[in-house]
Amino acid sequence: MAVLSWKHHTLIQSLLERGPLTEKEFHLIFTGITGQNPGTHQGKFNDYLLKINRELSYVQLDLRACRDPYDGRVYFGVVNNVSDDQSKLGTKYSVPQIAFFKAIVETIAQDVTAEGTICNLDALNIKLENQVLNSSGSQSQDVPAAFKNFTMSHKEKTLDQLVKDKWLCYTEDDNIGLGVRSILDLRSWFHNVGVPSCQVCNEAGFKAKLCPNDGCVVRIHHYCLKKRFSQKGVLVCPSCETQWQYQPPKAEPIEVENEETEPVQSQPSSNPSPSQPSLRSKRKRQRLNDAETAGCSSQESGANRKRVTRSSAHPR
C-alpha cells in the first residue's frame, strides 16, 4: 500500500473541491506543487497519478482523464466506481431532478445523428412519467406526485444547476449537451447501453461525425478526424472506404467561469459573483425566445424520442 505525501493529497483535494479541471489547470497545479512541468516530466506526472489511483481504489474512486467531444480538450476528475443505494444518498439532487437529467442523457445518447445535443425546449418538455418503471421494467401508470408537480420553472432551474455542476453544458447555438462530469462518470454506462464508439479512440461517440455512407455504422469524433486529416490529408472510412470530408464543429460548450479562475494554484475557486444569476436569467430568456422563433420542435419530447433521423438510420 503506497504512502501518499501532502503533494498527492493536494492534487486529489483540488479535483474534489473544484470538480473536473482542464489539462492546463491540472498541470498548473501539479507544477505549483512539485516544481516540475508535466510536459517535460511526463514520467513523474504519470507516477503521481498511478500512486493516487492505487490509494483511491480502496474507496472505490478513480482519478481519470477524458477528452470532451464538444471542444476537444482533456479534463481530469475523480469519479465514483460504485453505484449503490449508499452512494446515491450523497447527491444534492431530488428524485425528479435525477429523472429529468437521466431523460436528457438518454435522449442525447440515443440520437442516431450523433449531434450530441438536445434543443432547450425539447428538454423542458420532457415528460418525467416516461422515467417511472414498475418492478418488471416496463412503464408504470403510478406516477409519483413529485413528478407531476415538477413544473417548467423547476426544469429551468435544474438545467442551470446541472450546467453549473458540469453535468450538462450549453453550446453556442443554445442547445444542451453533456457536461464533462457526465463524460467522466458515464463511460461504462455508454458502453452498456450500446452507444457506438469512435472508430479511432474507442470512446463513446454520442457526439461524432458519421460516415458519409448511410449504410455504414462508423463514427469518429471531430477532434479525432482533425488529427487524422492533419496527418494524412485525405481520410477514407476504415470500414467501407468511403472518403471523408472534414468540417470543424460549430457548437462548442459555453463554460460558466469566474474571472478568478485564471492560472490556478492548489486552493479551491471562489464562489460565483452575485451578478451571475441575473445574467444567466437574461440569457435564459433570450435562449427560449430564440428557440421559439426558430420553431424548435417540442412535440416529440421524451427519453425515447429521436429528434432527427438520417435518411437511412444506422443499425445498432
mmCIF file of C-alpha atoms in Angstrom:
data_model
loop_
_atom_site.group_PDB
_atom_site.id
_atom_site.type_symbol
_atom_site.label_atom_id
_atom_site.label_comp_id
_atom_site.label_asym_id
_atom_site.label_seq_id
_atom_site.Cartn_x
_atom_site.Cartn_y
_atom_site.Cartn_z
ATOM 1 C CA MET A 1 0.000 0.000 0.000
ATOM 2 C CA ALA A 2 1.650 3.191 -1.259
ATOM 3 C CA VAL A 3 2.045 6.111 1.117
ATOM 4 C CA LEU A 4 0.814 9.399 -0.303
ATOM 5 C CA SER A 5 2.533 12.665 0.515
ATOM 6 C CA TRP A 6 0.867 16.030 1.028
ATOM 7 C CA LYS A 7 1.506 16.701 -2.652
ATOM 8 C CA HIS A 8 -0.626 13.730 -3.699
ATOM 9 C CA HIS A 9 -3.356 14.756 -1.275
ATOM 10 C CA THR A 10 -3.338 18.320 -2.613
ATOM 11 C CA LEU A 11 -3.870 17.058 -6.152
ATOM 12 C CA ILE A 12 -6.778 14.890 -5.005
ATOM 13 C CA GLN A 13 -8.311 17.707 -2.971
ATOM 14 C CA SER A 14 -8.105 20.155 -5.861
ATOM 15 C CA LEU A 15 -10.170 17.804 -8.038
ATOM 16 C CA LEU A 16 -12.674 17.025 -5.282
ATOM 17 C CA GLU A 17 -13.163 20.685 -4.376
ATOM 18 C CA ARG A 18 -13.276 22.206 -7.819
ATOM 19 C CA GLY A 19 -14.659 19.360 -9.880
ATOM 20 C CA PRO A 20 -13.174 18.309 -13.232
ATOM 21 C CA LEU A 21 -10.268 20.506 -14.314
ATOM 22 C CA THR A 22 -8.856 21.089 -17.761
ATOM 23 C CA GLU A 23 -5.495 19.555 -18.527
ATOM 24 C CA LYS A 24 -3.914 23.022 -18.414
ATOM 25 C CA GLU A 25 -5.393 23.784 -14.989
ATOM 26 C CA PHE A 26 -4.393 20.421 -13.547
ATOM 27 C CA HIS A 27 -0.867 20.718 -14.962
ATOM 28 C CA LEU A 28 -0.503 24.183 -13.437
ATOM 29 C CA ILE A 29 -1.475 22.798 -10.029
ATOM 30 C CA PHE A 30 0.995 19.929 -10.435
ATOM 31 C CA THR A 31 3.758 22.359 -11.404
ATOM 32 C CA GLY A 32 2.956 24.631 -8.463
ATOM 33 C CA ILE A 33 3.172 21.696 -6.056
ATOM 34 C CA THR A 34 6.142 19.787 -7.426
ATOM 35 C CA GLY A 35 8.034 22.494 -9.315
ATOM 36 C CA GLN A 36 8.083 20.236 -12.388
ATOM 37 C CA ASN A 37 6.250 20.622 -15.675
ATOM 38 C CA PRO A 38 4.281 17.507 -16.743
ATOM 39 C CA GLY A 39 5.174 18.276 -20.358
ATOM 40 C CA THR A 40 8.885 17.748 -19.679
ATOM 41 C CA HIS A 41 8.479 15.316 -16.765
ATOM 42 C CA GLN A 42 5.742 13.040 -18.089
ATOM 43 C CA GLY A 43 7.126 10.045 -16.212
ATOM 44 C CA LYS A 44 6.965 11.889 -12.894
ATOM 45 C CA PHE A 45 3.409 13.039 -13.614
ATOM 46 C CA ASN A 46 2.261 9.524 -14.536
ATOM 47 C CA ASP A 47 3.885 8.118 -11.404
ATOM 48 C CA TYR A 48 1.889 10.544 -9.247
ATOM 49 C CA LEU A 49 -1.361 9.550 -10.945
ATOM 50 C CA LEU A 50 -0.575 5.839 -10.588
ATOM 51 C CA LYS A 51 0.071 6.136 -6.854
ATOM 52 C CA ILE A 52 -3.067 8.213 -6.364
ATOM 53 C CA ASN A 53 -5.244 5.680 -8.183
ATOM 54 C CA ARG A 54 -3.823 2.802 -6.168
ATOM 55 C CA GLU A 55 -4.978 4.529 -2.987
ATOM 56 C CA LEU A 56 -8.309 5.690 -4.377
ATOM 57 C CA SER A 57 -9.154 2.142 -5.458
ATOM 58 C CA TYR A 58 -9.558 1.185 -1.784
ATOM 59 C CA VAL A 59 -12.511 3.566 -1.515
ATOM 60 C CA GLN A 60 -13.928 2.745 -4.965
ATOM 61 C CA LEU A 61 -12.800 6.030 -6.526
ATOM 62 C CA ASP A 62 -10.799 6.644 -9.659
ATOM 63 C CA LEU A 63 -8.830 9.611 -10.989
ATOM 64 C CA ARG A 64 -9.301 9.561 -14.725
ATOM 65 C CA ALA A 65 -8.966 11.753 -17.769
ATOM 66 C CA CYS A 66 -11.290 12.214 -20.719
ATOM 67 C CA ARG A 67 -11.435 14.295 -23.852
ATOM 68 C CA ASP A 68 -14.506 16.494 -24.208
ATOM 69 C CA PRO A 69 -16.087 15.783 -27.637
ATOM 70 C CA TYR A 70 -17.540 19.320 -27.721
ATOM 71 C CA ASP A 71 -14.266 21.249 -27.535
ATOM 72 C CA GLY A 72 -11.597 18.530 -27.823
ATOM 73 C CA ARG A 73 -9.921 19.500 -24.534
ATOM 74 C CA VAL A 74 -8.667 16.966 -21.990
ATOM 75 C CA TYR A 75 -10.145 17.048 -18.470
ATOM 76 C CA PHE A 76 -9.151 15.336 -15.221
ATOM 77 C CA GLY A 77 -11.599 14.351 -12.499
ATOM 78 C CA VAL A 78 -12.310 11.931 -9.644
ATOM 79 C CA VAL A 79 -15.267 9.596 -10.162
ATOM 80 C CA ASN A 80 -17.130 7.029 -8.078
ATOM 81 C CA ASN A 81 -16.846 3.467 -9.394
ATOM 82 C CA VAL A 82 -19.805 2.125 -7.403
ATOM 83 C CA SER A 83 -23.485 2.862 -7.987
ATOM 84 C CA ASP A 84 -25.329 1.599 -4.924
ATOM 85 C CA ASP A 85 -28.001 2.883 -2.549
ATOM 86 C CA GLN A 86 -25.397 4.386 -0.231
ATOM 87 C CA SER A 87 -23.649 6.363 -2.963
ATOM 88 C CA LYS A 88 -26.996 7.676 -4.255
ATOM 89 C CA LEU A 89 -27.648 9.275 -0.869
ATOM 90 C CA GLY A 90 -24.710 11.623 -1.434
ATOM 91 C CA THR A 91 -26.406 13.617 -4.202
ATOM 92 C CA LYS A 92 -27.962 17.041 -3.624
ATOM 93 C CA TYR A 93 -30.470 16.487 -6.431
ATOM 94 C CA SER A 94 -34.045 15.365 -5.814
ATOM 95 C CA VAL A 95 -35.583 12.247 -7.393
ATOM 96 C CA PRO A 96 -37.461 14.267 -10.086
ATOM 97 C CA GLN A 97 -34.277 16.196 -10.915
ATOM 98 C CA ILE A 98 -32.331 12.960 -11.334
ATOM 99 C CA ALA A 99 -35.098 11.539 -13.544
ATOM 100 C CA PHE A 100 -35.046 14.742 -15.626
ATOM 101 C CA PHE A 101 -31.277 14.527 -16.028
ATOM 102 C CA LYS A 102 -31.494 10.837 -16.930
ATOM 103 C CA ALA A 103 -34.079 11.545 -19.624
ATOM 104 C CA ILE A 104 -31.827 14.215 -21.189
ATOM 105 C CA VAL A 105 -28.803 11.905 -21.191
ATOM 106 C CA GLU A 106 -30.800 9.052 -22.727
ATOM 107 C CA THR A 107 -32.180 11.307 -25.460
ATOM 108 C CA ILE A 108 -28.712 12.539 -26.417
ATOM 109 C CA ALA A 109 -27.213 9.041 -26.263
ATOM 110 C CA GLN A 110 -29.955 7.549 -28.458
ATOM 111 C CA ASP A 111 -29.751 10.215 -31.168
ATOM 112 C CA VAL A 112 -28.847 8.352 -34.374
ATOM 113 C CA THR A 113 -27.407 11.545 -35.910
ATOM 114 C CA ALA A 114 -24.769 11.776 -33.141
ATOM 115 C CA GLU A 115 -25.246 15.534 -32.749
ATOM 116 C CA GLY A 116 -24.621 15.244 -29.010
ATOM 117 C CA THR A 117 -27.221 17.882 -28.116
ATOM 118 C CA ILE A 118 -30.905 18.362 -27.404
ATOM 119 C CA CYS A 119 -32.929 21.508 -28.126
ATOM 120 C CA ASN A 120 -33.650 23.540 -24.998
ATOM 121 C CA LEU A 121 -37.414 23.461 -25.487
ATOM 122 C CA ASP A 122 -37.373 19.731 -26.180
ATOM 123 C CA ALA A 123 -35.548 19.236 -22.892
ATOM 124 C CA LEU A 124 -38.029 21.387 -20.993
ATOM 125 C CA ASN A 125 -40.930 19.419 -22.467
ATOM 126 C CA ILE A 126 -39.595 16.015 -21.459
ATOM 127 C CA LYS A 127 -42.259 14.055 -19.589
ATOM 128 C CA LEU A 128 -40.947 12.552 -16.381
ATOM 129 C CA GLU A 129 -43.750 9.991 -16.440
ATOM 130 C CA ASN A 130 -41.720 8.075 -19.025
ATOM 131 C CA GLN A 131 -38.986 7.586 -16.416
ATOM 132 C CA VAL A 132 -41.264 5.762 -13.944
ATOM 133 C CA LEU A 133 -40.827 1.989 -14.262
ATOM 134 C CA ASN A 134 -42.536 -0.814 -12.406
ATOM 135 C CA SER A 135 -40.886 -3.933 -10.987
ATOM 136 C CA SER A 136 -40.936 -5.667 -14.378
ATOM 137 C CA GLY A 137 -39.038 -2.809 -16.022
ATOM 138 C CA SER A 138 -41.958 -1.519 -18.107
ATOM 139 C CA GLN A 139 -43.519 1.939 -17.842
ATOM 140 C CA SER A 140 -45.656 2.327 -14.757
ATOM 141 C CA GLN A 141 -49.030 4.076 -14.590
ATOM 142 C CA ASP A 142 -48.477 5.033 -10.955
ATOM 143 C CA VAL A 143 -46.677 8.385 -11.260
ATOM 144 C CA PRO A 144 -45.337 9.924 -8.013
ATOM 145 C CA ALA A 145 -46.770 13.301 -7.033
ATOM 146 C CA ALA A 146 -43.268 14.807 -7.032
ATOM 147 C CA PHE A 147 -43.013 14.057 -10.755
ATOM 148 C CA LYS A 148 -46.413 15.580 -11.508
ATOM 149 C CA ASN A 149 -45.524 18.723 -9.558
ATOM 150 C CA PHE A 150 -42.168 19.168 -11.334
ATOM 151 C CA THR A 151 -43.007 22.329 -13.273
ATOM 152 C CA MET A 152 -41.339 24.085 -16.196
ATOM 153 C CA SER A 153 -39.747 26.502 -13.744
ATOM 154 C CA HIS A 154 -38.266 23.597 -11.803
ATOM 155 C CA LYS A 155 -36.830 22.200 -15.020
ATOM 156 C CA GLU A 156 -35.247 25.539 -15.959
ATOM 157 C CA LYS A 157 -33.591 25.846 -12.549
ATOM 158 C CA THR A 158 -32.433 22.230 -12.712
ATOM 159 C CA LEU A 159 -30.879 22.776 -16.126
ATOM 160 C CA ASP A 160 -28.896 25.770 -14.885
ATOM 161 C CA GLN A 161 -27.762 23.851 -11.797
ATOM 162 C CA LEU A 162 -26.698 20.833 -13.869
ATOM 163 C CA VAL A 163 -24.694 23.135 -16.144
ATOM 164 C CA LYS A 164 -23.105 24.868 -13.162
ATOM 165 C CA ASP A 165 -22.113 21.490 -11.711
ATOM 166 C CA LYS A 166 -20.757 20.396 -15.130
ATOM 167 C CA TRP A 167 -23.210 17.526 -15.621
ATOM 168 C CA LEU A 168 -24.560 19.331 -18.687
ATOM 169 C CA CYS A 169 -23.313 22.178 -20.846
ATOM 170 C CA TYR A 170 -24.828 24.910 -23.006
ATOM 171 C CA THR A 171 -23.498 25.079 -26.557
ATOM 172 C CA GLU A 172 -23.006 28.237 -28.584
ATOM 173 C CA ASP A 173 -26.178 27.543 -30.557
ATOM 174 C CA ASP A 174 -28.075 27.385 -27.228
ATOM 175 C CA ASN A 175 -28.638 23.659 -27.266
ATOM 176 C CA ILE A 176 -27.861 21.392 -24.333
ATOM 177 C CA GLY A 177 -25.002 18.897 -24.359
ATOM 178 C CA LEU A 178 -23.405 16.552 -21.856
ATOM 179 C CA GLY A 179 -21.011 18.122 -19.370
ATOM 180 C CA VAL A 180 -17.559 16.851 -18.578
ATOM 181 C CA ARG A 181 -18.752 15.215 -15.336
ATOM 182 C CA SER A 182 -21.171 13.068 -17.317
ATOM 183 C CA ILE A 183 -18.472 12.146 -19.816
ATOM 184 C CA LEU A 184 -16.178 11.058 -16.980
ATOM 185 C CA ASP A 185 -18.783 9.269 -14.843
ATOM 186 C CA LEU A 186 -20.912 7.611 -17.521
ATOM 187 C CA ARG A 187 -18.156 5.912 -19.517
ATOM 188 C CA SER A 188 -19.330 2.418 -18.525
ATOM 189 C CA TRP A 189 -22.990 3.337 -18.969
ATOM 190 C CA PHE A 190 -22.410 4.473 -22.560
ATOM 191 C CA HIS A 191 -20.849 1.094 -23.291
ATOM 192 C CA ASN A 192 -23.590 -0.882 -21.519
ATOM 193 C CA VAL A 193 -26.466 0.817 -23.373
ATOM 194 C CA GLY A 194 -24.784 0.303 -26.734
ATOM 195 C CA VAL A 195 -23.718 3.829 -27.691
ATOM 196 C CA PRO A 196 -21.463 3.312 -30.745
ATOM 197 C CA SER A 197 -17.792 4.024 -30.104
ATOM 198 C CA CYS A 198 -15.459 6.283 -32.042
ATOM 199 C CA GLN A 199 -13.530 4.211 -34.550
ATOM 200 C CA VAL A 200 -10.274 5.975 -33.639
ATOM 201 C CA CYS A 201 -10.207 6.381 -29.831
ATOM 202 C CA ASN A 202 -12.874 3.801 -28.884
ATOM 203 C CA GLU A 203 -14.668 6.267 -26.564
ATOM 204 C CA ALA A 204 -18.439 6.810 -26.746
ATOM 205 C CA GLY A 205 -19.421 8.507 -29.996
ATOM 206 C CA PHE A 206 -22.590 10.281 -28.839
ATOM 207 C CA LYS A 207 -21.198 13.442 -30.476
ATOM 208 C CA ALA A 208 -19.277 12.456 -33.575
ATOM 209 C CA LYS A 209 -19.056 12.620 -37.335
ATOM 210 C CA LEU A 210 -20.944 9.859 -39.148
ATOM 211 C CA CYS A 211 -19.582 8.073 -42.171
ATOM 212 C CA PRO A 212 -20.929 9.714 -45.356
ATOM 213 C CA ASN A 213 -22.147 6.281 -46.420
ATOM 214 C CA ASP A 214 -25.618 5.933 -44.844
ATOM 215 C CA GLY A 215 -25.252 2.179 -44.730
ATOM 216 C CA CYS A 216 -22.083 2.343 -42.615
ATOM 217 C CA VAL A 217 -22.123 2.493 -38.804
ATOM 218 C CA VAL A 218 -18.684 4.082 -38.295
ATOM 219 C CA ARG A 219 -18.452 7.190 -36.102
ATOM 220 C CA ILE A 220 -15.378 9.340 -35.495
ATOM 221 C CA HIS A 221 -15.048 12.279 -33.094
ATOM 222 C CA HIS A 222 -14.392 15.662 -34.684
ATOM 223 C CA TYR A 223 -11.039 16.040 -32.915
ATOM 224 C CA CYS A 224 -10.032 12.517 -33.970
ATOM 225 C CA LEU A 225 -10.899 13.404 -37.568
ATOM 226 C CA LYS A 226 -8.918 16.633 -37.301
ATOM 227 C CA LYS A 227 -5.891 14.730 -36.045
ATOM 228 C CA ARG A 228 -6.170 12.117 -38.783
ATOM 229 C CA PHE A 229 -6.584 14.730 -41.506
ATOM 230 C CA SER A 230 -3.580 16.685 -40.239
ATOM 231 C CA GLN A 231 -1.502 13.504 -40.511
ATOM 232 C CA LYS A 232 -2.782 12.126 -43.809
ATOM 233 C CA GLY A 233 -4.555 14.959 -45.628
ATOM 234 C CA VAL A 234 -7.135 12.549 -47.026
ATOM 235 C CA LEU A 235 -9.055 10.001 -44.985
ATOM 236 C CA VAL A 236 -11.239 7.105 -46.037
ATOM 237 C CA CYS A 237 -13.644 5.201 -43.833
ATOM 238 C CA PRO A 238 -11.827 2.251 -42.214
ATOM 239 C CA SER A 239 -14.912 0.096 -42.768
ATOM 240 C CA CYS A 240 -16.428 0.916 -46.187
ATOM 241 C CA GLU A 241 -13.543 3.011 -47.628
ATOM 242 C CA THR A 242 -15.788 5.983 -48.380
ATOM 243 C CA GLN A 243 -13.821 9.247 -48.480
ATOM 244 C CA TRP A 244 -14.445 11.546 -45.513
ATOM 245 C CA GLN A 245 -14.815 15.303 -45.675
ATOM 246 C CA TYR A 246 -13.757 17.113 -42.507
ATOM 247 C CA GLN A 247 -15.504 20.280 -41.315
ATOM 248 C CA PRO A 248 -14.815 21.714 -37.827
ATOM 249 C CA PRO A 249 -17.827 21.534 -35.468
ATOM 250 C CA LYS A 250 -19.787 24.752 -34.980
ATOM 251 C CA ALA A 251 -21.153 24.180 -31.492
ATOM 252 C CA GLU A 252 -18.804 24.317 -28.540
ATOM 253 C CA PRO A 253 -19.747 24.350 -24.858
ATOM 254 C CA ILE A 254 -20.113 27.640 -23.048
ATOM 255 C CA GLU A 255 -18.289 27.468 -19.742
ATOM 256 C CA VAL A 256 -19.628 29.461 -16.813
ATOM 257 C CA GLU A 257 -16.426 30.610 -15.168
ATOM 258 C CA ASN A 258 -15.377 33.321 -12.767
ATOM 259 C CA GLU A 259 -12.711 35.825 -13.628
ATOM 260 C CA GLU A 260 -10.772 34.471 -10.666
ATOM 261 C CA THR A 261 -10.313 31.050 -12.307
ATOM 262 C CA GLU A 262 -7.233 32.093 -14.198
ATOM 263 C CA PRO A 263 -3.967 30.147 -13.733
ATOM 264 C CA VAL A 264 -4.752 28.152 -10.657
ATOM 265 C CA GLN A 265 -2.941 27.285 -7.524
ATOM 266 C CA SER A 266 -3.948 24.479 -5.199
ATOM 267 C CA GLN A 267 -6.731 26.383 -3.419
ATOM 268 C CA PRO A 268 -10.407 25.964 -4.468
ATOM 269 C CA SER A 269 -12.021 28.526 -6.733
ATOM 270 C CA SER A 270 -14.062 31.446 -5.435
ATOM 271 C CA ASN A 271 -17.850 31.445 -5.385
ATOM 272 C CA PRO A 272 -19.697 32.946 -8.371
ATOM 273 C CA SER A 273 -20.343 36.664 -8.170
ATOM 274 C CA PRO A 274 -23.834 37.799 -7.086
ATOM 275 C CA SER A 275 -24.434 39.301 -10.515
ATOM 276 C CA GLN A 276 -24.128 35.979 -12.257
ATOM 277 C CA PRO A 277 -27.709 34.697 -11.691
ATOM 278 C CA SER A 278 -29.253 37.792 -13.248
ATOM 279 C CA LEU A 279 -27.025 37.479 -16.297
ATOM 280 C CA ARG A 280 -27.927 33.807 -16.591
ATOM 281 C CA SER A 281 -31.632 34.648 -16.294
ATOM 282 C CA LYS A 282 -31.382 37.211 -19.084
ATOM 283 C CA ARG A 283 -29.513 34.757 -21.257
ATOM 284 C CA LYS A 284 -32.060 32.015 -20.492
ATOM 285 C CA ARG A 285 -34.991 34.234 -21.518
ATOM 286 C CA GLN A 286 -33.196 35.136 -24.726
ATOM 287 C CA ARG A 287 -32.421 31.455 -25.341
ATOM 288 C CA LEU A 288 -36.100 30.475 -25.011
ATOM 289 C CA ASN A 289 -37.236 33.360 -27.236
ATOM 290 C CA ASP A 290 -34.727 32.437 -29.928
ATOM 291 C CA ALA A 291 -35.735 28.784 -29.781
ATOM 292 C CA GLU A 292 -39.417 29.646 -30.111
ATOM 293 C CA THR A 293 -38.675 31.950 -33.045
ATOM 294 C CA ALA A 294 -36.687 29.223 -34.760
ATOM 295 C CA GLY A 295 -39.571 26.819 -34.308
ATOM 296 C CA CYS A 296 -37.756 24.340 -32.137
ATOM 297 C CA SER A 297 -39.901 21.210 -32.002
ATOM 298 C CA SER A 298 -41.211 20.346 -28.576
ATOM 299 C CA GLN A 299 -43.915 17.858 -29.527
ATOM 300 C CA GLU A 300 -41.655 14.862 -29.895
ATOM 301 C CA SER A 301 -40.081 15.120 -26.457
ATOM 302 C CA GLY A 302 -39.385 12.194 -24.171
ATOM 303 C CA ALA A 303 -36.491 9.952 -23.259
ATOM 304 C CA ASN A 304 -37.084 7.614 -26.219
ATOM 305 C CA ARG A 305 -37.587 10.373 -28.839
ATOM 306 C CA LYS A 306 -35.087 10.776 -31.676
ATOM 307 C CA ARG A 307 -35.160 14.397 -32.817
ATOM 308 C CA VAL A 308 -33.722 13.921 -36.285
ATOM 309 C CA THR A 309 -33.047 10.769 -38.236
ATOM 310 C CA ARG A 310 -30.809 10.139 -41.201
ATOM 311 C CA SER A 311 -32.377 9.104 -44.488
ATOM 312 C CA SER A 312 -31.280 5.620 -43.570
ATOM 313 C CA ALA A 313 -30.847 5.122 -39.843
ATOM 314 C CA HIS A 314 -27.740 3.279 -38.796
ATOM 315 C CA PRO A 315 -28.362 -0.155 -37.321
ATOM 316 C CA ARG A 316 -27.174 -0.693 -33.766
#
